[in-house]
PDB file of C-alpha atoms in Angstrom:
ATOM      1  CA  MET A   1      22.564  20.606 -29.372  1.00 46.00           C
ATOM      2  CA  LEU A   2      20.143  21.340 -26.188  1.00 37.00           C
ATOM      3  CA  TYR A   3      19.110  17.603 -24.747  1.00 38.00           C
ATOM      4  CA  GLN A   4      21.022  14.843 -23.911  1.00 39.00           C
ATOM      5  CA  PRO A   5      18.147  11.924 -22.524  1.00 40.00           C
ATOM      6  CA  THR A   6      19.298  10.205 -18.294  1.00 42.00           C
ATOM      7  CA  ARG A   7      21.997   8.185 -19.204  1.00 49.00           C
ATOM      8  CA  ASP A   8      22.895   4.704 -16.908  1.00 57.00           C
ATOM      9  CA  ARG A   9      25.981   4.815 -15.901  1.00 62.00           C
ATOM     10  CA  ASP A  10      27.080   2.023 -15.324  1.00 65.00           C
ATOM     11  CA  LYS A  11      25.784  -0.091 -18.101  1.00 67.00           C
ATOM     12  CA  GLU A  12      28.182   2.932 -20.496  1.00 71.00           C
ATOM     13  CA  GLN A  13      31.152   1.517 -19.042  1.00 75.00           C
ATOM     14  CA  LYS A  14      30.575  -1.861 -19.051  1.00 76.00           C
ATOM     15  CA  TYR A  15      29.589  -1.452 -22.828  1.00 77.00           C
ATOM     16  CA  GLN A  16      32.447   0.360 -22.943  1.00 80.00           C
ATOM     17  CA  GLU A  17      34.964  -1.485 -21.835  1.00 81.00           C
ATOM     18  CA  ARG A  18      34.030  -4.345 -23.517  1.00 85.00           C
ATOM     19  CA  ALA A  19      34.538  -2.329 -27.197  1.00 81.00           C
ATOM     20  CA  LEU A  20      37.846  -1.247 -26.101  1.00 80.00           C
ATOM     21  CA  ALA A  21      38.832  -4.987 -25.073  1.00 84.00           C
ATOM     22  CA  PHE A  22      36.654  -5.520 -28.808  1.00 82.00           C
ATOM     23  CA  PHE A  23      38.777  -3.320 -30.777  1.00 84.00           C
ATOM     24  CA  LYS A  24      42.390  -4.151 -28.778  1.00 82.00           C
ATOM     25  CA  GLN A  25      41.613  -7.785 -30.700  1.00 88.00           C
ATOM     26  CA  VAL A  26      41.051  -6.669 -33.918  1.00 85.00           C
ATOM     27  CA  LEU A  27      44.233  -4.430 -34.069  1.00 79.00           C
ATOM     28  CA  ARG A  28      45.911  -7.463 -32.526  1.00 86.00           C
ATOM     29  CA  GLN A  29      45.323  -9.065 -35.580  1.00 89.00           C
ATOM     30  CA  ASP A  30      45.294  -6.829 -37.980  1.00 87.00           C
ATOM     31  CA  PRO A  31      47.596  -3.819 -37.205  1.00 83.00           C
ATOM     32  CA  ARG A  32      46.380  -1.881 -39.838  1.00 86.00           C
ATOM     33  CA  ASN A  33      42.531  -1.876 -39.052  1.00 87.00           C
ATOM     34  CA  MET A  34      41.778   2.038 -39.711  1.00 90.00           C
ATOM     35  CA  TYR A  35      38.012   1.009 -38.114  1.00 88.00           C
ATOM     36  CA  ALA A  36      39.517  -0.659 -34.775  1.00 91.00           C
ATOM     37  CA  ALA A  37      41.954   2.265 -33.983  1.00 90.00           C
ATOM     38  CA  ASN A  38      38.895   5.165 -34.370  1.00 89.00           C
ATOM     39  CA  GLY A  39      36.585   2.406 -32.006  1.00 90.00           C
ATOM     40  CA  ILE A  40      39.883   2.367 -29.625  1.00 91.00           C
ATOM     41  CA  GLY A  41      39.682   6.526 -29.825  1.00 91.00           C
ATOM     42  CA  CYS A  42      36.245   6.468 -29.928  1.00 90.00           C
ATOM     43  CA  VAL A  43      35.549   4.648 -26.391  1.00 88.00           C
ATOM     44  CA  LEU A  44      38.520   6.682 -24.943  1.00 90.00           C
ATOM     45  CA  ALA A  45      37.555   9.958 -25.600  1.00 91.00           C
ATOM     46  CA  VAL A  46      33.824   8.592 -23.969  1.00 87.00           C
ATOM     47  CA  LYS A  47      35.657   7.527 -20.927  1.00 87.00           C
ATOM     48  CA  GLY A  48      37.152  11.080 -20.895  1.00 89.00           C
ATOM     49  CA  HIS A  49      40.672  10.741 -22.390  1.00 90.00           C
ATOM     50  CA  ILE A  50      40.547  13.177 -24.286  1.00 93.00           C
ATOM     51  CA  ARG A  51      44.666  13.509 -24.614  1.00 93.00           C
ATOM     52  CA  GLU A  52      44.779   9.920 -25.270  1.00 93.00           C
ATOM     53  CA  ALA A  53      41.814  10.000 -27.568  1.00 92.00           C
ATOM     54  CA  ARG A  54      43.343  13.234 -30.233  1.00 93.00           C
ATOM     55  CA  ASP A  55      46.363  11.736 -30.311  1.00 93.00           C
ATOM     56  CA  VAL A  56      45.052   8.006 -31.933  1.00 92.00           C
ATOM     57  CA  PHE A  57      42.272  10.186 -33.818  1.00 92.00           C
ATOM     58  CA  ALA A  58      45.563  12.217 -35.799  1.00 92.00           C
ATOM     59  CA  GLN A  59      47.372   9.077 -35.960  1.00 92.00           C
ATOM     60  CA  VAL A  60      45.097   7.443 -38.198  1.00 91.00           C
ATOM     61  CA  ARG A  61      44.199  10.670 -39.683  1.00 91.00           C
ATOM     62  CA  GLU A  62      47.496  10.345 -41.007  1.00 90.00           C
ATOM     63  CA  ALA A  63      46.681   6.646 -41.927  1.00 90.00           C
ATOM     64  CA  THR A  64      44.511   7.440 -43.570  1.00 88.00           C
ATOM     65  CA  ALA A  65      42.400  10.114 -45.180  1.00 85.00           C
ATOM     66  CA  GLU A  66      39.331   8.603 -47.106  1.00 89.00           C
ATOM     67  CA  MET A  67      37.741   8.391 -43.112  1.00 93.00           C
ATOM     68  CA  PRO A  68      35.473  10.925 -42.983  1.00 94.00           C
ATOM     69  CA  ASP A  69      34.392   9.791 -39.080  1.00 93.00           C
ATOM     70  CA  VAL A  70      37.505  10.272 -38.114  1.00 93.00           C
ATOM     71  CA  TRP A  71      37.602  14.601 -38.969  1.00 95.00           C
ATOM     72  CA  ILE A  72      34.338  14.182 -37.322  1.00 95.00           C
ATOM     73  CA  ASN A  73      35.795  12.086 -33.945  1.00 94.00           C
ATOM     74  CA  LEU A  74      39.061  15.461 -33.885  1.00 95.00           C
ATOM     75  CA  ALA A  75      36.465  17.924 -34.393  1.00 95.00           C
ATOM     76  CA  HIS A  76      34.698  16.324 -31.690  1.00 95.00           C
ATOM     77  CA  ILE A  77      38.811  16.659 -29.403  1.00 95.00           C
ATOM     78  CA  TYR A  78      38.478  19.703 -30.474  1.00 96.00           C
ATOM     79  CA  ILE A  79      35.474  20.987 -28.418  1.00 95.00           C
ATOM     80  CA  GLU A  80      36.203  20.013 -25.313  1.00 93.00           C
ATOM     81  CA  GLN A  81      39.431  21.115 -25.637  1.00 95.00           C
ATOM     82  CA  LYS A  82      37.439  24.684 -26.782  1.00 96.00           C
ATOM     83  CA  GLN A  83      39.443  24.348 -29.438  1.00 97.00           C
ATOM     84  CA  TYR A  84      36.857  25.546 -31.163  1.00 97.00           C
ATOM     85  CA  VAL A  85      38.531  27.481 -34.544  1.00 97.00           C
ATOM     86  CA  SER A  86      40.045  24.531 -35.678  1.00 97.00           C
ATOM     87  CA  ALA A  87      36.715  22.501 -34.749  1.00 97.00           C
ATOM     88  CA  ILE A  88      34.685  24.664 -37.277  1.00 98.00           C
ATOM     89  CA  GLN A  89      37.998  23.919 -39.278  1.00 97.00           C
ATOM     90  CA  MET A  90      37.693  20.273 -39.355  1.00 97.00           C
ATOM     91  CA  TYR A  91      33.634  20.358 -39.833  1.00 97.00           C
ATOM     92  CA  GLU A  92      34.277  22.071 -42.372  1.00 97.00           C
ATOM     93  CA  ASN A  93      36.588  20.658 -44.714  1.00 96.00           C
ATOM     94  CA  CYS A  94      35.410  17.522 -43.796  1.00 96.00           C
ATOM     95  CA  LEU A  95      32.069  18.813 -44.900  1.00 97.00           C
ATOM     96  CA  LYS A  96      33.973  20.208 -48.313  1.00 96.00           C
ATOM     97  CA  LYS A  97      35.652  16.954 -49.419  1.00 95.00           C
ATOM     98  CA  PHE A  98      33.391  13.960 -48.519  1.00 96.00           C
ATOM     99  CA  TYR A  99      29.716  15.425 -48.472  1.00 96.00           C
ATOM    100  CA  SER A 100      29.453  18.527 -50.694  1.00 94.00           C
ATOM    101  CA  TYR A 101      28.093  20.561 -47.281  1.00 92.00           C
ATOM    102  CA  GLN A 102      25.392  18.025 -48.144  1.00 94.00           C
ATOM    103  CA  ASN A 103      25.443  16.146 -44.910  1.00 96.00           C
ATOM    104  CA  VAL A 104      22.595  17.968 -41.555  1.00 96.00           C
ATOM    105  CA  GLU A 105      23.998  15.694 -39.042  1.00 95.00           C
ATOM    106  CA  ILE A 106      27.779  17.081 -39.882  1.00 96.00           C
ATOM    107  CA  LEU A 107      25.526  20.889 -39.877  1.00 97.00           C
ATOM    108  CA  LEU A 108      23.939  20.368 -37.150  1.00 96.00           C
ATOM    109  CA  TYR A 109      27.566  19.433 -35.310  1.00 96.00           C
ATOM    110  CA  LEU A 110      29.146  22.647 -36.993  1.00 97.00           C
ATOM    111  CA  ALA A 111      26.419  25.057 -35.396  1.00 97.00           C
ATOM    112  CA  ARG A 112      27.146  23.088 -32.636  1.00 96.00           C
ATOM    113  CA  ALA A 113      30.307  24.505 -32.854  1.00 97.00           C
ATOM    114  CA  HIS A 114      29.649  28.319 -33.910  1.00 97.00           C
ATOM    115  CA  PHE A 115      26.829  28.025 -30.801  1.00 97.00           C
ATOM    116  CA  VAL A 116      29.812  27.480 -28.542  1.00 96.00           C
ATOM    117  CA  TYR A 117      31.829  29.792 -29.695  1.00 97.00           C
ATOM    118  CA  GLY A 118      29.337  32.771 -29.396  1.00 96.00           C
ATOM    119  CA  LYS A 119      28.801  33.535 -32.935  1.00 97.00           C
ATOM    120  CA  LEU A 120      24.954  33.286 -32.467  1.00 97.00           C
ATOM    121  CA  GLU A 121      24.688  35.591 -36.674  1.00 97.00           C
ATOM    122  CA  GLU A 122      26.294  31.761 -38.190  1.00 97.00           C
ATOM    123  CA  THR A 123      25.026  29.722 -36.016  1.00 98.00           C
ATOM    124  CA  ARG A 124      21.106  30.811 -37.681  1.00 97.00           C
ATOM    125  CA  ARG A 125      22.916  30.064 -40.815  1.00 97.00           C
ATOM    126  CA  ILE A 126      24.124  27.063 -40.488  1.00 97.00           C
ATOM    127  CA  LEU A 127      20.690  25.857 -38.570  1.00 97.00           C
ATOM    128  CA  LEU A 128      17.983  27.631 -41.541  1.00 97.00           C
ATOM    129  CA  GLN A 129      20.610  25.342 -44.393  1.00 97.00           C
ATOM    130  CA  ALA A 130      19.963  22.627 -42.726  1.00 97.00           C
ATOM    131  CA  ARG A 131      16.604  23.250 -42.056  1.00 97.00           C
ATOM    132  CA  HIS A 132      16.610  23.332 -45.585  1.00 97.00           C
ATOM    133  CA  MET A 133      17.194  20.432 -46.023  1.00 97.00           C
ATOM    134  CA  ALA A 134      15.517  18.424 -43.522  1.00 97.00           C
ATOM    135  CA  PRO A 135      11.970  20.655 -43.515  1.00 96.00           C
ATOM    136  CA  GLN A 136      10.452  17.664 -41.039  1.00 95.00           C
ATOM    137  CA  ASP A 137      12.885  17.294 -38.377  1.00 95.00           C
ATOM    138  CA  ASN A 138      11.284  18.979 -35.308  1.00 95.00           C
ATOM    139  CA  LEU A 139      15.008  18.899 -33.766  1.00 95.00           C
ATOM    140  CA  ILE A 140      16.186  21.030 -36.112  1.00 96.00           C
ATOM    141  CA  LEU A 141      13.458  23.481 -35.778  1.00 97.00           C
ATOM    142  CA  PHE A 142      14.178  23.651 -32.077  1.00 97.00           C
ATOM    143  CA  ASN A 143      17.462  24.514 -31.921  1.00 96.00           C
ATOM    144  CA  LEU A 144      16.710  27.310 -34.713  1.00 97.00           C
ATOM    145  CA  SER A 145      14.107  28.538 -32.550  1.00 97.00           C
ATOM    146  CA  TYR A 146      16.663  28.383 -29.553  1.00 97.00           C
ATOM    147  CA  VAL A 147      19.505  30.722 -31.340  1.00 97.00           C
ATOM    148  CA  LEU A 148      16.718  33.302 -32.940  1.00 97.00           C
ATOM    149  CA  ARG A 149      15.583  34.003 -28.983  1.00 97.00           C
ATOM    150  CA  HIS A 150      19.246  34.502 -27.568  1.00 97.00           C
ATOM    151  CA  LEU A 151      19.235  36.942 -31.280  1.00 97.00           C
ATOM    152  CA  ALA A 152      16.525  38.576 -29.892  1.00 97.00           C
ATOM    153  CA  THR A 153      17.337  39.050 -26.038  1.00 96.00           C
ATOM    154  CA  ASN A 154      20.596  40.067 -26.983  1.00 96.00           C
ATOM    155  CA  THR A 155      19.562  42.690 -29.358  1.00 96.00           C
ATOM    156  CA  LEU A 156      17.099  44.308 -26.917  1.00 95.00           C
ATOM    157  CA  ARG A 157      19.733  44.486 -23.436  1.00 92.00           C
ATOM    158  CA  ASP A 158      22.389  46.229 -26.403  1.00 94.00           C
ATOM    159  CA  GLU A 159      20.421  49.657 -24.696  1.00 91.00           C
ATOM    160  CA  LYS A 160      23.020  50.526 -28.505  1.00 91.00           C
ATOM    161  CA  SER A 161      20.926  49.039 -30.861  1.00 93.00           C
ATOM    162  CA  GLY A 162      18.619  50.994 -32.917  1.00 92.00           C
ATOM    163  CA  LEU A 163      15.413  51.144 -33.605  1.00 93.00           C
ATOM    164  CA  GLU A 164      15.171  48.406 -37.181  1.00 94.00           C
ATOM    165  CA  GLU A 165      17.989  45.395 -35.106  1.00 95.00           C
ATOM    166  CA  VAL A 166      14.655  46.107 -31.436  1.00 96.00           C
ATOM    167  CA  VAL A 167      12.239  45.005 -34.650  1.00 96.00           C
ATOM    168  CA  SER A 168      13.850  42.550 -36.154  1.00 96.00           C
ATOM    169  CA  ALA A 169      15.087  40.971 -32.665  1.00 96.00           C
ATOM    170  CA  VAL A 170      10.749  41.310 -31.831  1.00 97.00           C
ATOM    171  CA  ARG A 171      10.002  39.780 -35.434  1.00 97.00           C
ATOM    172  CA  ASN A 172      12.225  37.130 -34.286  1.00 96.00           C
ATOM    173  CA  LEU A 173      11.056  36.156 -31.042  1.00 97.00           C
ATOM    174  CA  GLU A 174       7.291  35.554 -32.131  1.00 97.00           C
ATOM    175  CA  LEU A 175       8.959  33.993 -34.797  1.00 97.00           C
ATOM    176  CA  ALA A 176      10.276  31.892 -31.790  1.00 98.00           C
ATOM    177  CA  GLN A 177       7.211  31.824 -29.818  1.00 98.00           C
ATOM    178  CA  ARG A 178       5.258  30.476 -32.347  1.00 97.00           C
ATOM    179  CA  PHE A 179       7.313  27.506 -33.008  1.00 97.00           C
ATOM    180  CA  PHE A 180       8.279  26.617 -29.613  1.00 98.00           C
ATOM    181  CA  THR A 181       4.949  26.600 -28.849  1.00 97.00           C
ATOM    182  CA  MET A 182       3.855  24.115 -31.712  1.00 97.00           C
ATOM    183  CA  LEU A 183       6.942  22.434 -30.320  1.00 97.00           C
ATOM    184  CA  SER A 184       5.076  21.384 -27.821  1.00 96.00           C
ATOM    185  CA  LYS A 185       2.160  20.715 -28.030  1.00 95.00           C
ATOM    186  CA  ALA A 186       4.439  17.544 -29.988  1.00 92.00           C
ATOM    187  CA  THR A 187       2.465  13.916 -30.076  1.00 89.00           C
ATOM    188  CA  GLU A 188       5.304  11.339 -31.153  1.00 88.00           C
ATOM    189  CA  ARG A 189       7.756  11.094 -30.163  1.00 89.00           C
ATOM    190  CA  GLN A 190      11.102  13.674 -30.392  1.00 91.00           C
ATOM    191  CA  LYS A 191      14.337  14.326 -29.929  1.00 90.00           C
ATOM    192  CA  TYR A 192      14.388  16.903 -27.358  1.00 93.00           C
ATOM    193  CA  ASP A 193      11.839  17.399 -24.310  1.00 93.00           C
ATOM    194  CA  LEU A 194       8.294  19.220 -24.779  1.00 94.00           C
ATOM    195  CA  ASN A 195       8.411  20.777 -20.993  1.00 95.00           C
ATOM    196  CA  HIS A 196      11.801  22.275 -22.624  1.00 95.00           C
ATOM    197  CA  ALA A 197      10.405  23.938 -25.439  1.00 96.00           C
ATOM    198  CA  GLY A 198       7.191  24.813 -23.351  1.00 97.00           C
ATOM    199  CA  ALA A 199       9.296  27.014 -21.038  1.00 97.00           C
ATOM    200  CA  GLU A 200      10.858  28.037 -23.910  1.00 97.00           C
ATOM    201  CA  ALA A 201       7.296  29.314 -25.410  1.00 97.00           C
ATOM    202  CA  ARG A 202       6.509  30.742 -22.542  1.00 97.00           C
ATOM    203  CA  GLN A 203      10.282  33.039 -21.469  1.00 96.00           C
ATOM    204  CA  CYS A 204       9.740  34.506 -25.366  1.00 97.00           C
ATOM    205  CA  THR A 205       6.040  35.586 -24.096  1.00 97.00           C
ATOM    206  CA  ASP A 206       8.009  37.544 -21.912  1.00 96.00           C
ATOM    207  CA  LEU A 207      10.274  38.573 -23.141  1.00 95.00           C
ATOM    208  CA  LEU A 208       7.279  40.055 -26.519  1.00 96.00           C
ATOM    209  CA  SER A 209       5.858  41.140 -22.824  1.00 96.00           C
ATOM    210  CA  GLN A 210       8.562  44.275 -22.564  1.00 94.00           C
ATOM    211  CA  ALA A 211       8.442  44.971 -26.422  1.00 93.00           C
ATOM    212  CA  GLN A 212       6.928  47.962 -26.824  1.00 93.00           C
ATOM    213  CA  TYR A 213       9.126  49.766 -24.578  1.00 94.00           C
ATOM    214  CA  HIS A 214      12.757  48.027 -26.603  1.00 94.00           C
ATOM    215  CA  VAL A 215      10.337  49.942 -29.810  1.00 94.00           C
ATOM    216  CA  ALA A 216      10.274  53.117 -28.110  1.00 94.00           C
ATOM    217  CA  ARG A 217      13.898  53.149 -26.604  1.00 93.00           C
ATOM    218  CA  ALA A 218      15.460  52.483 -29.864  1.00 93.00           C
ATOM    219  CA  ARG A 219      13.351  54.928 -31.674  1.00 94.00           C
ATOM    220  CA  LYS A 220      13.730  57.498 -28.651  1.00 91.00           C
ATOM    221  CA  LEU A 221      17.535  56.726 -29.466  1.00 90.00           C
ATOM    222  CA  ASP A 222      17.167  57.390 -33.330  1.00 89.00           C
ATOM    223  CA  ASP A 223      15.706  60.310 -33.164  1.00 87.00           C
ATOM    224  CA  GLU A 224      17.669  61.888 -31.398  1.00 86.00           C
ATOM    225  CA  GLN A 225      20.057  60.094 -33.577  1.00 88.00           C
ATOM    226  CA  ARG A 226      19.000  61.572 -36.588  1.00 86.00           C
ATOM    227  CA  ALA A 227      18.640  65.727 -34.105  1.00 85.00           C
ATOM    228  CA  ILE A 228      22.736  65.691 -34.195  1.00 85.00           C
ATOM    229  CA  ARG A 229      23.231  64.475 -38.054  1.00 85.00           C
ATOM    230  CA  MET A 230      21.490  67.377 -38.528  1.00 84.00           C
ATOM    231  CA  GLN A 231      22.652  69.926 -36.595  1.00 82.00           C
ATOM    232  CA  GLN A 232      26.212  68.903 -37.770  1.00 82.00           C
ATOM    233  CA  GLU A 233      25.488  69.022 -41.956  1.00 70.00           C
TER     234      GLU A 233
END
């Protein structure tokens, strides 16, 4: 969701061309091989031919409704095209039809779709569901902490946030700081960048240093609004 290792572009391109040639050969021998067609769509997508890839995936999905990979690939394409609502619907339909909402990998795809769509509360809900299913997966915890920090930051920056909202935001920041600090000290190889986790922990610390100001401001706002309501009664 956040971290991707450095890639060797030349090697990738060579493997992509080999894969494309292989899938085309399979398709020539068996024109009804949907796995080969789906493979061609994947290579086209990786090579940046998004519209062509979408057309291939759509044709495969029309030919067979029992292939979850193509549903996921179509949703990925929708993300690339910034059609976030369509992507979310496709991920959710795939989860429901094939996995009874019990697939962590697709839940993470769904969470990412909500995140880029700007739906942070829904992103948090989905990540909590994924964490419940895979409590040992530190990448989920990293992403959950990242969302908690974003949610808290948005609340603290909003001068109209009430006291209860601000106090909840501070608690989320404290949780995120604790998680990021723990994640930054992991000794085993992880799917995220340890330095990134450390930087996030420090950012949480900086925000928490301003917490009392935000709490005092929100308390003052609540008191003023309470006084106005009393005068109107």
